[in-house]
XYZ file of C-alpha atoms in Angstrom:
644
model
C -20.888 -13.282 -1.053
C -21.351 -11.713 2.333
C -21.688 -15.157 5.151
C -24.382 -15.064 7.587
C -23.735 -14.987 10.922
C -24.627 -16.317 13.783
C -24.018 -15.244 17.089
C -23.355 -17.886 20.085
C -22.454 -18.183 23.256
C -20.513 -21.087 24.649
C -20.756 -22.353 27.978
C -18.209 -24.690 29.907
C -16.494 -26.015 32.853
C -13.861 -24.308 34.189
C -11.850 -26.340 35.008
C -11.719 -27.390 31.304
C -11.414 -23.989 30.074
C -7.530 -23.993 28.336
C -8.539 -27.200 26.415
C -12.125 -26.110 25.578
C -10.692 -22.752 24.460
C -7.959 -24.645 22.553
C -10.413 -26.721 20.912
C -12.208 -23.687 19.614
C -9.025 -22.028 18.474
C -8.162 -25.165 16.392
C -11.273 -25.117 14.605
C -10.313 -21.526 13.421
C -14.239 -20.594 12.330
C -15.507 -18.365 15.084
C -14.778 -14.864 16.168
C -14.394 -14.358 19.727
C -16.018 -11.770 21.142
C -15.545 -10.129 24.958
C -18.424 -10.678 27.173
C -20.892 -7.703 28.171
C -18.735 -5.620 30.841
C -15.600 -7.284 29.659
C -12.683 -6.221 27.138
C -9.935 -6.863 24.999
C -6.420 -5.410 26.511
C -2.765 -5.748 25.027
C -0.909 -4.418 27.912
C 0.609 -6.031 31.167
C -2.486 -6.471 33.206
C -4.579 -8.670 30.319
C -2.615 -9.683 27.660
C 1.259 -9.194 26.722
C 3.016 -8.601 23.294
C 6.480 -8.608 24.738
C 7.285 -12.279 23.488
C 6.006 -11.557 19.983
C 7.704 -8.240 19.230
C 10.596 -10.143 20.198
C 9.817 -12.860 17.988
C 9.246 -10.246 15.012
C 12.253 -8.701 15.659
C 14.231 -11.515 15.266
C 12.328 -12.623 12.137
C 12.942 -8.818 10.534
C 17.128 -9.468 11.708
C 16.814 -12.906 9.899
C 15.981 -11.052 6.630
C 18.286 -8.622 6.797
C 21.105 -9.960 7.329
C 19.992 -12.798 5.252
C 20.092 -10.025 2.416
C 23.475 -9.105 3.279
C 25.545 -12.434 3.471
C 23.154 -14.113 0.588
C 26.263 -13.482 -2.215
C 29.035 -15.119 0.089
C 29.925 -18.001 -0.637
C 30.138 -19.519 2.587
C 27.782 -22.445 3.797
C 25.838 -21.726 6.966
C 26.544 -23.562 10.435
C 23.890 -25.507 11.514
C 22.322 -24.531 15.049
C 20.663 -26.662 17.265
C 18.660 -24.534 19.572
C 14.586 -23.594 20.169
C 13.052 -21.009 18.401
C 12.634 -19.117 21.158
C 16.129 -19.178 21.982
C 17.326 -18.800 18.529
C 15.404 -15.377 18.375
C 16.584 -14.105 21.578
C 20.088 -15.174 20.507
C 20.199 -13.138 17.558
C 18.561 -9.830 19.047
C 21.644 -10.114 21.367
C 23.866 -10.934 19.046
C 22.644 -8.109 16.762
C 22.914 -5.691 19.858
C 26.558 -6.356 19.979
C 26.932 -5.988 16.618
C 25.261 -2.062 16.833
C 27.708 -1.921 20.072
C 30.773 -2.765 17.769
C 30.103 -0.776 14.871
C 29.542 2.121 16.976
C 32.999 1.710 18.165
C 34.579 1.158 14.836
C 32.954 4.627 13.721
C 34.659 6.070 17.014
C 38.590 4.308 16.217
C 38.204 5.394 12.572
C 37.248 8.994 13.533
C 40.573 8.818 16.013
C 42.549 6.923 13.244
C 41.669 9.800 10.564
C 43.465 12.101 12.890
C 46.339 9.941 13.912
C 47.380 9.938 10.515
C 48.061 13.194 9.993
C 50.295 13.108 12.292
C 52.402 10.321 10.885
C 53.664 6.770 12.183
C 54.995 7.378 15.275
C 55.068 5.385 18.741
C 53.098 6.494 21.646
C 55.801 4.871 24.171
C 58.764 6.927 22.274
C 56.511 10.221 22.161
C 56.330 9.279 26.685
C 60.014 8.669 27.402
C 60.970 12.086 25.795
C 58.867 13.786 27.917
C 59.868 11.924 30.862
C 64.084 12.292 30.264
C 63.997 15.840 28.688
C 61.376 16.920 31.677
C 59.567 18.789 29.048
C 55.516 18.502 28.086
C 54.559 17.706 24.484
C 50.948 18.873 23.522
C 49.625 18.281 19.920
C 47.228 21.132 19.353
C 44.682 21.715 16.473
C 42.875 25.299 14.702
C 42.027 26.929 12.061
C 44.022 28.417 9.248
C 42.885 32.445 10.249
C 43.156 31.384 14.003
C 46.593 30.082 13.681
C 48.089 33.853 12.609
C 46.850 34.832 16.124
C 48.095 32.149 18.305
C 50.485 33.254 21.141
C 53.053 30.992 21.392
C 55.135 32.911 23.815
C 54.602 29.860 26.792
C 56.174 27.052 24.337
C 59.750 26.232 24.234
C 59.383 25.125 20.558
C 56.428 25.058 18.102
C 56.005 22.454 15.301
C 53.639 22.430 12.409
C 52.947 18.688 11.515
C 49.809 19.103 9.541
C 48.008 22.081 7.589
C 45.571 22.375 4.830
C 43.503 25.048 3.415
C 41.433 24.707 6.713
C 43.235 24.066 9.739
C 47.063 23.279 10.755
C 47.860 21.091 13.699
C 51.009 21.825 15.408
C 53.064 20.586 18.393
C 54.176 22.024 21.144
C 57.016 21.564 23.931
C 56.930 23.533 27.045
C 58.440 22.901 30.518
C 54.828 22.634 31.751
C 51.489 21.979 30.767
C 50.338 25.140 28.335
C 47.183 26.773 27.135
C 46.085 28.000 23.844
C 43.320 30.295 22.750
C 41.376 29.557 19.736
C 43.218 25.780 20.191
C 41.314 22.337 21.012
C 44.329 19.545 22.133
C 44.251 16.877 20.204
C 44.835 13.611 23.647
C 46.535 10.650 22.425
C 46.451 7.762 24.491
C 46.750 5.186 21.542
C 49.788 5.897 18.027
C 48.841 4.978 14.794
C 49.605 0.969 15.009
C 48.143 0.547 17.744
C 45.038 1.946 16.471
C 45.081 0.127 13.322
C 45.536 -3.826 14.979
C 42.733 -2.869 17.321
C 40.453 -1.700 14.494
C 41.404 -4.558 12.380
C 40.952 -6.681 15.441
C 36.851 -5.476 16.264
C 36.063 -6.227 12.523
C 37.256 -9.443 13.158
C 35.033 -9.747 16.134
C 31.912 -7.745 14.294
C 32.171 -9.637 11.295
C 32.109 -13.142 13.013
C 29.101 -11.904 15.021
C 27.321 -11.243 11.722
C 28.456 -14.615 10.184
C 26.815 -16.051 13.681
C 23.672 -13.826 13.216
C 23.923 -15.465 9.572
C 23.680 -18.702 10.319
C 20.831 -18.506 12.833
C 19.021 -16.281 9.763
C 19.158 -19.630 7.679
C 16.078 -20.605 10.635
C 13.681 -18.480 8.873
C 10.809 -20.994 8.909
C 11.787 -21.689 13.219
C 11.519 -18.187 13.522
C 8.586 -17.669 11.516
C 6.643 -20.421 13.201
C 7.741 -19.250 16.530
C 5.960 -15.885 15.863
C 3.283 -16.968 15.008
C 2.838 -19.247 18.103
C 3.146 -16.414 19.980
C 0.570 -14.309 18.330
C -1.574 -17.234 18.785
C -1.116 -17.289 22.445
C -1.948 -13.526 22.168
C -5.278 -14.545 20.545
C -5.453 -17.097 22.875
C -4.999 -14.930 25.723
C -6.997 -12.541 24.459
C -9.940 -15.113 24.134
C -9.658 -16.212 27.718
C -9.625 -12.851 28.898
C -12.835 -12.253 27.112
C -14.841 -15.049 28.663
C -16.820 -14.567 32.479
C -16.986 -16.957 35.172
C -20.573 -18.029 36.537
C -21.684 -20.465 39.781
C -18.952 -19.964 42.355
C -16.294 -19.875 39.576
C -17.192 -23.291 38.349
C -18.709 -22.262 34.460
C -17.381 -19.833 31.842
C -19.208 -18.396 29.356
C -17.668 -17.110 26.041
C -19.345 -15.285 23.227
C -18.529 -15.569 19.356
C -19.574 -15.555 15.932
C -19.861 -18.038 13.208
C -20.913 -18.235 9.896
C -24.054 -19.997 9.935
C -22.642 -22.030 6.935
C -20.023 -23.806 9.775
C -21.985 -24.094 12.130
C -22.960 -27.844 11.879
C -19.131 -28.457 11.826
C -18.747 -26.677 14.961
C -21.422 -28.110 17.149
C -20.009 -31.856 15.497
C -16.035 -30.533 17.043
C -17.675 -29.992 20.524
C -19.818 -33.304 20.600
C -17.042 -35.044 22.664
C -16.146 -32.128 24.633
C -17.447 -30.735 27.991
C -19.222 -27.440 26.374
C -22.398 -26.745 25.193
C -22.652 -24.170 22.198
C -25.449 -22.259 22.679
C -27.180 -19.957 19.358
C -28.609 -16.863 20.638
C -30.399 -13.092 19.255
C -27.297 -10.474 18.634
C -28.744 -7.047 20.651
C -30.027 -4.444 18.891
C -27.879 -2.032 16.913
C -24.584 -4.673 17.351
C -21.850 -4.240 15.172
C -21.653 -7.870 13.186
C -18.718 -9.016 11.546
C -18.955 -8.967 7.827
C -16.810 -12.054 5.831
C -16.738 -11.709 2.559
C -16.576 -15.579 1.716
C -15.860 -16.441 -2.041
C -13.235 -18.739 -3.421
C -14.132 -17.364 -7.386
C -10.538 -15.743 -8.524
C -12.663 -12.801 -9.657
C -14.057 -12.381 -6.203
C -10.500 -12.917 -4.256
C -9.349 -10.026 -6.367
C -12.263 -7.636 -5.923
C -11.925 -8.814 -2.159
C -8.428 -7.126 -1.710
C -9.835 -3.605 -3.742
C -12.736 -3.196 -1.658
C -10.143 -3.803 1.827
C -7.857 -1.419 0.808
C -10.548 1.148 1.296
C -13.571 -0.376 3.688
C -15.238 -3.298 4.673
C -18.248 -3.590 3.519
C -21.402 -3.306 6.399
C -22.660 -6.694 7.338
C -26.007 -5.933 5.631
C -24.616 -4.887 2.435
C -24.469 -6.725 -0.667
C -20.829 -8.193 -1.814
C -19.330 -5.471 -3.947
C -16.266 -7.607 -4.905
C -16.961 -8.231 -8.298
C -18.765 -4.721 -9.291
C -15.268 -2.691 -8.105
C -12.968 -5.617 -9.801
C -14.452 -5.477 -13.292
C -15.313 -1.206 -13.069
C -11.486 -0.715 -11.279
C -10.256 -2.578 -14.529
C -11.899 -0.450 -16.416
C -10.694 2.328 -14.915
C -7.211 1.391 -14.732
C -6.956 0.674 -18.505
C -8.549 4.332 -19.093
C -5.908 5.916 -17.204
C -2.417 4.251 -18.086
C -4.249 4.228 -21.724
C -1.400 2.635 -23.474
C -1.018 -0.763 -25.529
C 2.516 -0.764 -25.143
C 2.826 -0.458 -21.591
C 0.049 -2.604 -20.870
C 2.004 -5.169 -23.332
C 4.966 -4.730 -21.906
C 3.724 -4.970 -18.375
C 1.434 -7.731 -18.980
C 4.571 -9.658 -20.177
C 6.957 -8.783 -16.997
C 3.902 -9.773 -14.765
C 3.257 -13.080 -16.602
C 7.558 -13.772 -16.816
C 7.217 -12.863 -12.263
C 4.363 -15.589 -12.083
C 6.439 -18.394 -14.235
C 9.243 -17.582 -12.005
C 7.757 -17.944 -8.854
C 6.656 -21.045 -7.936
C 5.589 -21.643 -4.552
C 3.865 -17.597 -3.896
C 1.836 -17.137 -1.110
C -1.677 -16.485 -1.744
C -1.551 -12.930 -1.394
C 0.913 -12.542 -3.647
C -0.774 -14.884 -6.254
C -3.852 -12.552 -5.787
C -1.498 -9.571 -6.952
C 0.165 -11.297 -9.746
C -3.211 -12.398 -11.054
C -4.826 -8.974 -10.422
C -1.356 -6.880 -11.930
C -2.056 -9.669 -15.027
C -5.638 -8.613 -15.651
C -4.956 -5.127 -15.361
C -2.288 -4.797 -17.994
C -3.478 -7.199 -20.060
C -6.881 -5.282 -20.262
C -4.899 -1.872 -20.495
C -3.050 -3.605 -23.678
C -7.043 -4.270 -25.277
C -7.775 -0.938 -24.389
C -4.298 0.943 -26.247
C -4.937 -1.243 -29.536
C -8.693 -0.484 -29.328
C -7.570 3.415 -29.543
C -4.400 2.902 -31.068
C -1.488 4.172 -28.480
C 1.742 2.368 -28.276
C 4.063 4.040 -26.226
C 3.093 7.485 -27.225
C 3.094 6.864 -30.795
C -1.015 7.045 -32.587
C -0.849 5.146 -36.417
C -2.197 7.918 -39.120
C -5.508 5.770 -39.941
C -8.515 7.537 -39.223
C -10.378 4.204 -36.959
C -8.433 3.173 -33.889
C -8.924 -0.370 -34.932
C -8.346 -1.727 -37.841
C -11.220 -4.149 -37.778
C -14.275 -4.026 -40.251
C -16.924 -4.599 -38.019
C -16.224 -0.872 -36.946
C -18.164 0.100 -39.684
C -21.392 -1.973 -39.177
C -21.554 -0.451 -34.974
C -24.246 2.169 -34.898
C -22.296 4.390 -32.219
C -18.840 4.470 -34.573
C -21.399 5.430 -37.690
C -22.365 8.471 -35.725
C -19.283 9.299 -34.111
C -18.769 13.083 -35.732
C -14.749 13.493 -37.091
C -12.612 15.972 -36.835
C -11.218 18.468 -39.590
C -7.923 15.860 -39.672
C -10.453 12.754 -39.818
C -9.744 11.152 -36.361
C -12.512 9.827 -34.484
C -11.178 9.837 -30.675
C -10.640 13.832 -30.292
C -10.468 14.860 -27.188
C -14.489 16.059 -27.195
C -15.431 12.353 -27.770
C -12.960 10.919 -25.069
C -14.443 13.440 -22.515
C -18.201 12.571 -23.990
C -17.048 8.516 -23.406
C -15.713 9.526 -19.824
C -19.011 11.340 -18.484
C -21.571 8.242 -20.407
C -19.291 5.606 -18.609
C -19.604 7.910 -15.274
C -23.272 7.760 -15.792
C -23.363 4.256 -16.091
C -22.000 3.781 -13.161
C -23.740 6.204 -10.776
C -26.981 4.466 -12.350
C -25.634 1.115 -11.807
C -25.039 1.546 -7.950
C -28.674 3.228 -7.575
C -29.999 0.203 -9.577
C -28.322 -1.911 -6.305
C -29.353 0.183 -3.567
C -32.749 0.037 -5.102
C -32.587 -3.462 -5.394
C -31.029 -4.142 -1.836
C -33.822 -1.500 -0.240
C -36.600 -3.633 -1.971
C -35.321 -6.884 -0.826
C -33.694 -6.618 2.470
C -35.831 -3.489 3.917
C -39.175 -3.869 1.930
C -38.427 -0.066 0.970
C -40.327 0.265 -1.918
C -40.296 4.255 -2.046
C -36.490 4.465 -2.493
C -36.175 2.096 -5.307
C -39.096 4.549 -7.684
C -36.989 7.302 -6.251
C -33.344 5.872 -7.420
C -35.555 5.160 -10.720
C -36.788 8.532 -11.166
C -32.909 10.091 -10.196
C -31.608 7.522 -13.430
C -34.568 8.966 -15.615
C -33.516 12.806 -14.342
C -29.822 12.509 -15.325
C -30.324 11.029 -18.851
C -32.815 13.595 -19.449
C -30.553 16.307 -18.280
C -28.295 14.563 -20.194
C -29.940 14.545 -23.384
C -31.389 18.172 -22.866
C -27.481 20.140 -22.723
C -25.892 17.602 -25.103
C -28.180 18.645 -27.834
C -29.822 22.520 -26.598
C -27.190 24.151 -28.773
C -28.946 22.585 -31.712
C -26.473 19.921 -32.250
C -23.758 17.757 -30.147
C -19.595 18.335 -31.036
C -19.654 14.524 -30.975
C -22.932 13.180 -32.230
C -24.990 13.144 -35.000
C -28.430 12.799 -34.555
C -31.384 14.104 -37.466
C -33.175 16.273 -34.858
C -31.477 17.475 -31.698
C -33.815 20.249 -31.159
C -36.425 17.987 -30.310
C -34.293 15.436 -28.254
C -33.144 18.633 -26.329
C -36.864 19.378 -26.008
C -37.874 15.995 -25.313
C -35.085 15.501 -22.391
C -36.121 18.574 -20.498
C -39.862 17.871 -20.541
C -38.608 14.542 -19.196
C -36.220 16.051 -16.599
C -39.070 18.507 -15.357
C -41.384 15.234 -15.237
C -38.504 13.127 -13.467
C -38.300 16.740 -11.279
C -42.153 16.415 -10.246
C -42.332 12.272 -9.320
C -39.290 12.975 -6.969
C -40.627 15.886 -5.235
C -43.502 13.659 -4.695
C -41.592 10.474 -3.896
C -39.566 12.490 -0.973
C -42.790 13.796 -0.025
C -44.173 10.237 1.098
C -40.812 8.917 2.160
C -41.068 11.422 5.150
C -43.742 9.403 6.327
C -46.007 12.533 7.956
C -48.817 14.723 6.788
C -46.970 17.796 7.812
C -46.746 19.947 4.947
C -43.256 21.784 5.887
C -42.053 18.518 6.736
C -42.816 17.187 3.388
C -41.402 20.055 1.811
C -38.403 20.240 3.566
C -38.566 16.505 2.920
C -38.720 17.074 -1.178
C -36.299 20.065 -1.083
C -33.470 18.043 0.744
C -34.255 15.222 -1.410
C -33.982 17.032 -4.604
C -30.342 18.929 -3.673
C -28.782 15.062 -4.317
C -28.644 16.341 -7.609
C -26.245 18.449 -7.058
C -24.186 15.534 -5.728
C -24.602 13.428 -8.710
C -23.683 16.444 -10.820
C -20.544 16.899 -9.318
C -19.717 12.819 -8.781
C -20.404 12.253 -12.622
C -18.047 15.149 -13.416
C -15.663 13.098 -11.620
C -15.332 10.875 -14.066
C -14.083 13.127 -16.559
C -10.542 12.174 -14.905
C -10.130 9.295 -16.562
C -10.180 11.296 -19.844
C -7.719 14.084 -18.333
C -5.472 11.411 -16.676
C -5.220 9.225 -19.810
C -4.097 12.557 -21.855
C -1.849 13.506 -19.809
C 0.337 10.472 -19.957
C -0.118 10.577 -23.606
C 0.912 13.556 -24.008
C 3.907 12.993 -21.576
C 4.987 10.054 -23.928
C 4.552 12.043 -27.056
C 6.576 14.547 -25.778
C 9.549 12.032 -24.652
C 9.307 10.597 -28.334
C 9.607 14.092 -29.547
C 12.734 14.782 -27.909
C 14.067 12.270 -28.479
C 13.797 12.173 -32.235
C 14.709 16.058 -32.342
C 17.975 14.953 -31.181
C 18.561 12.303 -34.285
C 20.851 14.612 -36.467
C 19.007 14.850 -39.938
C 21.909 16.070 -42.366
C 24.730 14.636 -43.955
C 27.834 16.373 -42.714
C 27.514 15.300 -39.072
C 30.472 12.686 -37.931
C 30.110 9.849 -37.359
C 31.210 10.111 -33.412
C 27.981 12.762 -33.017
C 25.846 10.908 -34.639
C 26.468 7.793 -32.238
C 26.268 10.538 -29.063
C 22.717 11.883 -30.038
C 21.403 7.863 -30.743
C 22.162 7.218 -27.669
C 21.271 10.357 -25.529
C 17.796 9.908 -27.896
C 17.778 6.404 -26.265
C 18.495 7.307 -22.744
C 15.135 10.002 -23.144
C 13.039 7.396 -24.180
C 13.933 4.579 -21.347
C 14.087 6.804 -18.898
C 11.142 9.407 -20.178
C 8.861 6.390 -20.617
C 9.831 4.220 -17.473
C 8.700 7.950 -15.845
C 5.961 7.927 -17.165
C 4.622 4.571 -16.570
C 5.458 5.161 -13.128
C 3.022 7.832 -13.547
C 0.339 6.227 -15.049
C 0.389 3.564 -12.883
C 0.147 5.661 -9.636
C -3.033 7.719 -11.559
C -4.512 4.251 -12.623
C -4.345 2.793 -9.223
C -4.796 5.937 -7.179
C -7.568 7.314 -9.441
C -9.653 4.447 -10.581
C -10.275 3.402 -6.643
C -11.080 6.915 -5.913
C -13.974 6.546 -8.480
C -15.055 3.338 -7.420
C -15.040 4.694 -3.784
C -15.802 7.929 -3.472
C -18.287 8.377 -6.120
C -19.655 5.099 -6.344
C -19.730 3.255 -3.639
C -21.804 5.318 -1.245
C -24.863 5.190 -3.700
C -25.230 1.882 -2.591
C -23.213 0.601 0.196
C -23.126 1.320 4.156
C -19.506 0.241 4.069
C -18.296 1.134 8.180
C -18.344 -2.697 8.857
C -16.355 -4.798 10.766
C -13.706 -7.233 9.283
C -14.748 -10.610 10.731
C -11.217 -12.094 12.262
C -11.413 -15.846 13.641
C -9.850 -17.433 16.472
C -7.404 -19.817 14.827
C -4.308 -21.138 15.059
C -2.103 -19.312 12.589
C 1.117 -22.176 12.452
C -1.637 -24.712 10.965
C -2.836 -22.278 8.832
C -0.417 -20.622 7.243
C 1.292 -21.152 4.161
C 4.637 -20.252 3.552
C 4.789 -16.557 4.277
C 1.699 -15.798 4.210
């Protein structure tokens, strides 16, 4: 259910303002608002973020290295510090840590080359040079290069190093030399020198990450720090919002509530200095739309419709029509008992295991647990399990089949299966149909009660009475239906396209008033533009025909994993026994991994797909959508739960 609102202003001593304001934010049940003139800003002149990206830095280092450390065996050190200080100790700590890994990569590059040239010492390599009065210069190239290389400067010419791509070579001269085609290879540190100071900054790097550790085991400290600072953002962000009145001695703040709280808020302010005032919102302001339900059904429906709008503050809830049509949908798609099963029973094993979820997180295990389960009804209604269809002709093995009108006429095919692909496709445009009528049924509805629009209502009547009859006219206008059998379809042909030109007429007529003028063009171009919706519905209801195409596909998909699979089972005697065990368990890896594909698949086409439906072909027949998400002015670290 969509709240009411109601829009207030509240007016207040200065002087009092901080404790009025946090009053207000404690309650947690209005939406601030900026005054006329005024606005919301985020940077340094209004309202800065600098102290909560901090503080979700540090929270996003806690889990990470959190992640890393969590199989050592090694109990944390306890840290007595703030929360602020604890997350700007380990964003410097973590700095350092990026510092010394940086330099490890630099040693270990040097150290690579070092070793080719062997253990030697650095000091030795030095006191040559220095009694012999001769310069050594390591040198390195590349194999072609290295036939070229005119040595004729160098009093001797070693090769320490070479390889099918380059050769590194020293060199002793009586002076510094040059090389073409060369690069020197400086030492200023030998081999074990090299190796102590590498082994010395792991030390150091990995005692900065046991220290970043530690603080990481402060998860809930940091976690309530940021959000204390996001509530003095909002809090911030309120005061900014307000305007000062009477020589700066009154503020004035405007906000929404839900009428239902309102009673609740006036009783908060009874002891305070403020005075809540309940005033007209303008005309053609935005109001916040809260969708305000605690039904499990409704939570769920809730999150659908948020992933892709919020509904307009006039508009009916929609929860509950997308949650039970997107289940639908959804178990259409994936189309498979045994990976709804199967799915149904990892989702219900994740919500045993976890005991303490947060409540979005409940909403998905609940909503992931409705979905499979109801894509497990719809595989054993039509007889899938994990690509594999039983020989019987009826999908169900249930009697009552035979005593339902619809299964009676239900035509088969020449290998006597009912759900060909003709009757899926004929199921996939009725249900499509059902739904375009259902949201025209609301928008009628909502235009009758909310506007007193009584034209649109016969008009969204006449459009349901148009597409049945065009319905009924091309299923049967070929003197018979590939799916139904009915004892005279010439004359429900007939009969639907007298109706559709009837249905045709009223809604030229009904456009014709809705225009509202005596001005004949007007009317006509009225009834004209009126009448091209049809081609809109046309195409929307097509739409539908997805959920047929997607829920082949991934049949077909599994089929064809089970078929190669069980091509590679050797069928004769002869084959040993070591081959035998080699195709069972290639067949086996094809199956896993060919169905845990596919799922994947059908899962992204079920999710993907049956919100597009609910969306883009539905949902505009009867909803505004475009609102605005109504956010309160609360204090998140009383509110939250866990990590929520």
């Amino acid at each position: 259910m969509i709240s009411k609102m109601q829009k207030l202003l509240l007016v207040g001593p200065q002087k009092k303002k901080e404790a009025i304001l946090k009053t207000l934010q404690k309650a947690g049940v209005v939406e601030v608002m900026p005054y006329k003139g005024k606005e919301f800003r985020t940077d340094g002149r209004f309202v800065t973020t600098a102290n909560a990206d901090t503080a979700l830095s540090a929270l996003k280092l806690a889990d990470k290295y959190a992640a890393m450390k969590e199989n050592e065996n090694r109990k944390p050190r306890d840290i007595d510090l703030p929360a602020t200080d604890l997350a700007n100790k380990i964003i410097e700590l973590d700095s350092s840590c990026k510092k010394m890994r940086d330099e490890l990569a630099l040693l270990s590059s040097k150290l690579k080359t070092v070793e080719t040239l062997g253990d030697f010492s650095l000091a030795e390599l030095r006191s040559v040079e220095e009694k012999g009065k001769i310069r050594i210069q390591i040198w390195e190239t590349t194999k072609k290069a290295a036939e070229e290389i005119d040595f004729s400067g160098a009093l001797a010419v070693f090769r320490i190093y070479s390889d099918s791509a380059k050769e590194i070579f020293l060199t002793c001269a009586k002076e510094k030399i040059t090389l073409r085609k060369c690069s020197e290879i400086v030492l200023d540190e030998d081999l074990a020198t090299l190796k102590k100071e590498i082994g010395e900054l792991k030390d150091r790097k990995n005692g900065t990450e046991s220290a970043i550790f530690d603080i990481s085991t402060h998860r809930k400290e940091l976690y309530d720090n940021y959000l204390a600072e996001l509530d003095k953002i909002s809090f911030n962000r309120a005061a900014k919002g307000t305007v000062s009145e009477f020589d700066d001695k009154v503020f004035l703040l405007q906000a929404w509530c839900p009428k239902s709280e309102m009673a609740n808020l006036k009783k908060t302010f009874e002891n305070e200095c403020a005075a809540i005032i309940e005033i007209e919102p303008e005309k053609d302001e935005t109001i916040p739309t809260l969708i305000d339900s605690k039904k499990a059904v409704d939570e769920m429906g809730r999150d659908l419709v948020n992933i892709y709008d919020t509904p307009a503050y006039t508009d009916w809830d929609p929860s509950s029509w997308v949650f039970f049509s997107f289940t639908l949908f959804f178990a259409m798609i994936v189309g498979d008992g045994g990976y709804g099963l199967l799915l149904f029973v990892f989702m219900l094993f994740l919500k045993i295991k976890l005991k303490n979820p947060s409540s979005a997180m409940r909403r998905f295990i609940n909503l992931s647990l409705v979905l499979t389960g109801a894509t497990a009804v719809y595989g054993i209604l039509t007889g899938a399990f994990f690509g594999w269809f039983p020989s019987s002709a009826k999908p169900l093995h249930i009697a009552l089949f035979d005593y339902l009108p619809f299964v009676k006429n239900i035509k088969l095919n020449d290998k006597g299966e009912y759900l060909t692909n003709d009757t899926m496709m004929m199921v996939s445009v009725v249900i499509g149909m059902l739904h375009i009528c259902l949201s025209l049924i609301l928008r009628g509805l909502r235009a009758a009660k909310d506007e007193k629009d009584f034209v649109s209502p016969l008009i969204n009547l006449a459009w349901i009475g148009g597409i049945w009859s065009f319905f009924f006219w091309y299923v049967f206008k070929d003197g018979g239906s590939k799916v139904l059998e009915v004892a005279n379809p010439a004359a429900i042909s007939a009969n639907g396209l007298l109706s559709l030109e009837i249905f045709a007429g009223i809604l030229v007529v009904l456009y014709a008033i809705q225009a509202k003028t005596f001005n004949p063009f007007k009317m006509l171009y009225a009834s004209f533009f009126g009448l091209y919706n049809g081609v809109q519905f046309f195409s929307d209801i097509l739409s539908y025909i997805r959920l047929f195409a997607l829920g082949l596909s991934g049949a077909l998909l599994a089929q064809t994993f089970n078929k190669l699979a069980a091509d590679l089972i050797p069928t004769g005697d002869g084959t040993s026994t070591a081959i035998v065990i080699i195709c069972y368990i290639c067949a086996a890896l094809i199956v896993v991994l060919g169905h845990t594909l596919n799922i994947a698949l059908c899962l992204m086409g079920g999710v993907i797909h049956g919100l597009r439906l609910n969306f883009l072909e539905w949902y505009r027949w009867c909803f505004d959508g475009s609102g605005k998400q109504f956010v309160p002015f609360k204090n998140l670290t009383t509110n939250a739960k866990g990590n929520d």
